[in-house]
Coordinates of C-alpha atoms in Angstrom, one line a residue:
Chain E
M1 CA -9.8 -3.0 -9.3
R2 CA -10.3 -6.5 -8.3
E3 CA -9.4 -6.4 -4.6
L4 CA -10.7 -4.3 -1.7
A5 CA -7.0 -4.2 -0.7
L6 CA -6.3 -2.2 -3.9
H7 CA -9.0 0.2 -3.1
L8 CA -7.6 0.6 0.4
L9 CA -4.2 1.4 -1.2
D10 CA -5.8 4.0 -3.5
I11 CA -7.8 5.7 -0.7
A12 CA -4.7 5.7 1.6
E13 CA -2.8 7.4 -1.3
N14 CA -5.2 10.4 -0.9
S15 CA -4.1 10.6 2.8
V16 CA -0.5 10.6 1.7
A17 CA -1.3 13.4 -0.8
A18 CA -3.1 15.3 1.9
G19 CA 0.1 15.5 3.9
A20 CA -1.1 13.3 6.8
N21 CA 1.2 12.5 9.7
T22 CA -0.8 9.5 10.9
V23 CA -3.0 7.3 8.9
V24 CA -5.2 4.5 10.4
V25 CA -6.4 1.8 8.1
T26 CA -9.1 -0.5 9.5
V27 CA -10.8 -3.7 8.2
E28 CA -13.6 -5.1 10.3
E29 CA -15.3 -8.4 9.4
D30 CA -18.3 -9.6 11.3
S31 CA -19.7 -12.9 10.0
R32 CA -22.7 -13.0 12.3
A33 CA -23.9 -9.5 11.2
D34 CA -22.7 -10.3 7.7
R35 CA -20.9 -7.0 7.3
L36 CA -17.4 -6.0 6.1
R37 CA -16.3 -2.5 6.9
L38 CA -13.3 -0.6 5.7
S39 CA -12.0 2.8 6.9
V40 CA -9.1 5.1 6.3
E41 CA -8.6 8.0 8.7
D42 CA -6.0 10.7 8.4
D43 CA -4.9 13.9 10.0
G44 CA -4.1 15.5 6.7
K45 CA -5.2 18.9 5.4
G46 CA -8.8 17.9 5.0
M47 CA -11.4 19.3 2.6
D48 CA -14.3 21.8 2.7
E49 CA -17.9 20.5 2.3
E50 CA -18.0 21.4 -1.4
M51 CA -14.8 19.4 -2.1
A52 CA -15.9 16.5 0.0
A53 CA -19.2 16.3 -2.0
L54 CA -17.2 16.5 -5.2
V55 CA -14.9 13.7 -4.5
T56 CA -17.6 11.2 -3.7
D57 CA -19.9 12.1 -6.6
P58 CA -17.9 13.8 -9.4
F59 CA -20.6 13.4 -12.1
V60 CA -23.3 15.5 -10.5
T61 CA -21.3 18.7 -10.0
T62 CA -20.6 21.6 -12.3
R63 CA -17.2 22.2 -10.9
T64 CA -14.4 21.3 -13.2
T65 CA -11.6 23.5 -12.0
R66 CA -10.1 20.9 -9.7
K67 CA -8.4 17.6 -10.6
V68 CA -10.4 14.9 -9.0
G69 CA -9.9 11.2 -9.3
L70 CA -12.3 8.3 -9.8
G71 CA -11.0 6.3 -6.9
I72 CA -13.6 7.2 -4.3
P73 CA -16.6 7.0 -6.7
L74 CA -15.5 3.6 -7.8
L75 CA -15.3 2.3 -4.3
K76 CA -18.7 3.9 -3.5
A77 CA -20.3 2.2 -6.4
A78 CA -18.8 -1.2 -5.4
A79 CA -20.1 -0.8 -1.8
E80 CA -23.6 0.2 -2.9
A81 CA -23.8 -2.7 -5.3
C82 CA -23.3 -5.0 -2.3
N83 CA -26.0 -3.6 0.1
G84 CA -23.5 -1.2 1.4
W85 CA -22.6 2.4 1.6
L86 CA -19.7 4.9 1.6
R87 CA -19.4 8.0 3.8
L88 CA -16.7 10.6 3.8
G89 CA -16.2 13.1 6.6
S90 CA -13.7 15.9 6.4
Q91 CA -12.7 19.0 8.1
V92 CA -10.2 21.6 6.8
G93 CA -7.0 21.4 8.9
K94 CA -8.2 18.4 10.9
G95 CA -8.2 15.5 8.5
T96 CA -10.5 13.1 6.6
R97 CA -12.2 9.9 7.5
L98 CA -13.6 7.6 4.8
E99 CA -15.7 4.6 5.7
C100 CA -17.5 2.1 3.7
E101 CA -19.4 -1.1 4.3
F102 CA -20.3 -4.2 2.3
Q103 CA -22.6 -7.1 2.9
H104 CA -19.9 -9.7 3.7
S105 CA -21.5 -12.6 1.9
H106 CA -22.7 -10.6 -1.2
I107 CA -21.8 -12.5 -4.4
D108 CA -20.6 -9.3 -6.0
R109 CA -18.3 -8.3 -3.1
M110 CA -14.7 -8.2 -4.2
P111 CA -12.4 -10.3 -2.2
L112 CA -10.4 -8.5 0.5
G113 CA -7.2 -9.5 -1.3
D114 CA -3.6 -8.9 -0.3
V115 CA -3.9 -6.3 2.5
A116 CA -0.5 -7.3 3.8
G117 CA 0.9 -6.3 0.3
T118 CA -1.0 -3.0 0.4
M119 CA 0.3 -2.1 3.9
L120 CA 3.8 -3.0 2.9
A121 CA 3.6 -0.8 -0.2
L122 CA 2.3 2.1 1.9
L123 CA 4.9 1.7 4.6
V124 CA 7.8 1.5 2.3
G125 CA 6.5 4.1 -0.2
A126 CA 5.5 6.7 2.3
P127 CA 7.8 6.2 5.3
Q128 CA 7.3 9.7 6.6
I129 CA 3.8 8.7 7.7
H130 CA 3.0 6.9 10.9
W131 CA 0.9 3.9 9.7
V132 CA -1.5 2.0 11.9
Y133 CA -3.4 -1.0 10.5
R134 CA -6.1 -2.9 12.3
H135 CA -7.9 -6.0 11.1
R136 CA -10.8 -7.3 13.3
V137 CA -12.5 -10.6 12.4
N138 CA -15.3 -11.4 14.8
G139 CA -13.5 -11.5 18.2
D140 CA -9.9 -11.6 16.9
E141 CA -7.8 -8.6 16.1
F142 CA -4.5 -8.0 14.4
V143 CA -3.0 -4.6 15.1
F144 CA 0.1 -3.3 13.3
D145 CA 1.6 0.0 14.4
D146 CA 4.9 0.9 12.6
R147 CA 6.0 3.4 15.3
P148 CA 8.0 0.9 17.5
I149 CA 9.7 -0.4 14.3
K150 CA 10.7 3.0 13.1
D151 CA 11.9 4.1 16.5
E152 CA 14.1 1.1 16.6
L153 CA 15.5 1.6 13.1
G154 CA 16.2 5.3 13.3
E155 CA 17.8 6.5 10.0
L156 CA 18.0 3.0 8.5
P157 CA 15.7 2.7 5.5
L158 CA 12.8 0.2 5.6
T159 CA 14.0 -1.2 2.3
E160 CA 17.1 -2.9 3.6
P161 CA 16.5 -6.6 2.9
E162 CA 16.6 -7.8 6.5
I163 CA 14.1 -5.1 7.6
L164 CA 11.9 -5.7 4.6
S165 CA 11.6 -9.4 5.5
Y166 CA 10.8 -8.6 9.1
I167 CA 8.0 -6.2 8.2
R168 CA 6.6 -8.4 5.4
E169 CA 6.6 -11.5 7.7
T170 CA 5.0 -9.6 10.6
L171 CA 2.2 -8.4 8.3
E172 CA 1.6 -11.8 6.6
Q173 CA 1.6 -13.7 9.9
G174 CA -0.7 -11.2 11.5
E175 CA -3.1 -11.4 8.6
A176 CA -3.0 -15.2 8.6
N177 CA -4.0 -15.2 12.3
V178 CA -7.3 -13.3 11.6
Q179 CA -9.2 -15.1 8.9
V180 CA -12.9 -15.6 8.5
P181 CA -13.8 -19.3 9.0
L182 CA -14.6 -21.0 5.7
T183 CA -18.0 -22.1 7.0
D184 CA -18.9 -18.4 7.3
T185 CA -18.2 -17.6 3.7
V186 CA -21.2 -19.1 1.9
P187 CA -22.1 -16.5 -0.8
F188 CA -25.4 -14.6 -0.6
I189 CA -27.1 -14.4 -4.0
P190 CA -29.7 -11.6 -4.2
Chain B
M1 CA -0.7 -15.1 18.9
P2 CA 2.0 -17.5 17.7
N3 CA 4.8 -16.8 15.3
V4 CA 4.7 -13.0 15.6
K5 CA 8.1 -11.6 15.5
S6 CA 9.4 -9.5 18.4
L7 CA 11.3 -6.3 18.5
E8 CA 14.2 -8.3 19.8
D9 CA 14.4 -9.9 16.4
L10 CA 14.3 -6.5 14.8
K11 CA 17.2 -5.3 16.9
R12 CA 19.4 -8.1 15.7
L13 CA 18.3 -7.6 12.0
K14 CA 19.1 -3.9 12.3
E15 CA 22.7 -4.6 13.4
E16 CA 23.2 -7.0 10.5
A17 CA 21.7 -4.5 8.0
L18 CA 23.8 -1.6 9.4
K19 CA 27.0 -3.6 9.1
K20 CA 26.3 -4.5 5.4
R21 CA 25.3 -0.9 4.6
Q22 CA 28.5 0.5 6.0
A23 CA 30.6 -2.0 4.0
M24 CA 29.2 -0.8 0.6
S25 CA 30.2 2.2 -1.4
T26 CA 27.7 5.0 -2.2
S27 CA 28.1 4.4 -5.9
G28 CA 26.2 1.2 -5.6
R29 CA 23.2 2.8 -4.1
A30 CA 20.1 3.2 -6.1
Q31 CA 16.7 4.8 -5.8
V32 CA 13.6 3.2 -7.2
V33 CA 10.3 5.1 -7.4
V34 CA 6.9 3.5 -8.2
A35 CA 4.0 5.6 -9.3
M36 CA 1.0 4.9 -7.2
G37 CA -1.9 7.1 -8.4
T38 CA -5.3 5.5 -9.0
C39 CA -4.2 4.9 -12.6
G40 CA -1.0 3.2 -11.5
I41 CA -2.7 1.0 -8.9
A42 CA -5.4 0.0 -11.4
A43 CA -2.7 -1.0 -13.8
G44 CA -1.0 -3.2 -11.2
A45 CA 1.5 -0.9 -9.5
R46 CA 1.2 -2.7 -6.1
D47 CA 2.3 -6.0 -7.6
T48 CA 5.1 -4.2 -9.4
M49 CA 6.2 -2.7 -6.1
K50 CA 5.9 -6.1 -4.4
A51 CA 8.1 -7.7 -7.1
I52 CA 10.8 -5.0 -6.5
L53 CA 10.7 -5.6 -2.8
D54 CA 10.8 -9.4 -3.3
Q55 CA 13.9 -9.0 -5.5
I56 CA 15.6 -7.0 -2.7
E57 CA 14.8 -9.7 -0.3
A58 CA 15.8 -12.6 -2.6
D59 CA 19.1 -11.1 -3.7
Q60 CA 19.8 -9.4 -0.3
L61 CA 20.3 -6.0 -2.0
S62 CA 21.5 -3.4 0.4
G63 CA 21.5 0.4 -0.2
I64 CA 18.4 0.6 -2.4
V65 CA 15.7 3.1 -1.4
V66 CA 12.2 2.3 -2.8
T67 CA 9.6 5.0 -2.6
Q68 CA 6.4 6.0 -4.3
T69 CA 4.9 8.9 -6.0
G70 CA 1.4 9.9 -7.2
C71 CA 0.1 10.1 -10.8
M72 CA 2.8 11.4 -13.2
G73 CA 0.3 12.4 -15.9
K74 CA 1.3 9.6 -18.2
C75 CA -1.4 7.2 -17.2
E76 CA -1.2 5.2 -20.4
W77 CA 2.3 4.1 -19.4
E78 CA 1.4 2.8 -16.0
P79 CA 2.7 1.1 -14.1
I80 CA 5.7 3.5 -14.2
V81 CA 9.0 2.9 -12.4
E82 CA 11.8 5.4 -12.2
V83 CA 15.3 4.1 -11.4
A84 CA 18.4 6.1 -10.5
V85 CA 21.7 4.2 -9.9
G86 CA 24.5 6.0 -8.1
K87 CA 25.1 9.4 -9.8
E88 CA 23.6 8.3 -13.2
P89 CA 20.6 10.3 -14.4
K90 CA 17.2 8.7 -13.6
V91 CA 15.4 6.5 -16.1
A92 CA 11.6 6.3 -16.4
Y93 CA 10.2 2.9 -17.5
G94 CA 6.7 2.3 -18.6
K95 CA 4.2 -0.6 -18.5
I96 CA 6.3 -2.4 -15.9
T97 CA 4.7 -5.6 -14.8
A98 CA 6.0 -7.6 -11.9
E99 CA 8.1 -9.7 -14.2
R100 CA 9.6 -6.7 -16.0
A101 CA 10.3 -5.1 -12.6
R102 CA 12.4 -8.1 -11.6
Q103 CA 14.4 -7.9 -14.8
I104 CA 15.0 -4.1 -14.2
M105 CA 16.2 -4.9 -10.7
R106 CA 18.7 -7.5 -12.1
D107 CA 19.9 -5.7 -15.2
H108 CA 19.7 -2.0 -14.3
V109 CA 19.8 -1.8 -10.5
Q110 CA 22.3 -4.6 -9.9
G111 CA 24.0 -4.7 -13.3
G112 CA 24.0 -1.0 -14.2
K113 CA 22.6 -1.6 -17.7
V114 CA 19.5 0.3 -18.7
V115 CA 16.8 -1.9 -20.2
T116 CA 16.2 0.3 -23.2
E117 CA 13.2 -1.4 -24.7
W118 CA 11.0 -0.3 -21.7
V119 CA 12.2 3.2 -21.3
I120 CA 9.4 5.7 -21.9
P121 CA 10.2 7.6 -25.1
A122 CA 10.7 11.4 -24.5

């Protein structure tokens, strides 16, 4: 995957599969500290410790009875290659929180990519879930909470063209308002 | 923040959408499902989904429900898109790029004609 936004989509799909009611997706960029942090937090069915260890590192376990994807290990490897880390906390019946951090200016860090597109795909694709998206850039913040929109729409699907335009434009404009200044994006070469 | 749309805008748009939806018959309704497992996403499923949604906006297509599903176990065919128009049986398409998705929206979803060359063989 070539964008962090695609990883976010992939991780959030795990929350969908875990039967979450609410999923909070967060992107935090701090150019002074030179860090970029992503997190996905859900209130889905959660995992026990054994399973949580398995999904972050599938190659060092003997367990083969469960179907486990490569999505999380891929993101973990990408973060660790950029002076970063990935952590996963989970509790059965409570939910799961995945968090990872990158050195913002690292030359190998994937671009954030089209997060608005990722959120739109999630909102439309899994409308039963209450989605919250936050993007903080230094002091600025864009928060998107789909609840007021869904309350207003009632039974009307999100995929009606007028509604789709409204949601897409809200996400794209919100994203455009929180961008890291170009002067802060000089790459770090290790 | 400037330019951000208000819920008042949404109220107005909702009324427009409801009017159009009531005017159309149920036979013109369609369901489109995009597979969004890790395999699908890595193969480009998000851009496929985006192309489908863009087409709905561009051609103002009412009555189409687009949803997603996880890995369907046919990872080599990703991105996979399933289309069901009206009461017709659903059709599974494989290797659907953004461009192919737009054509499926035009020919199958709008035109009612299955795009046979991209149907996943049984």
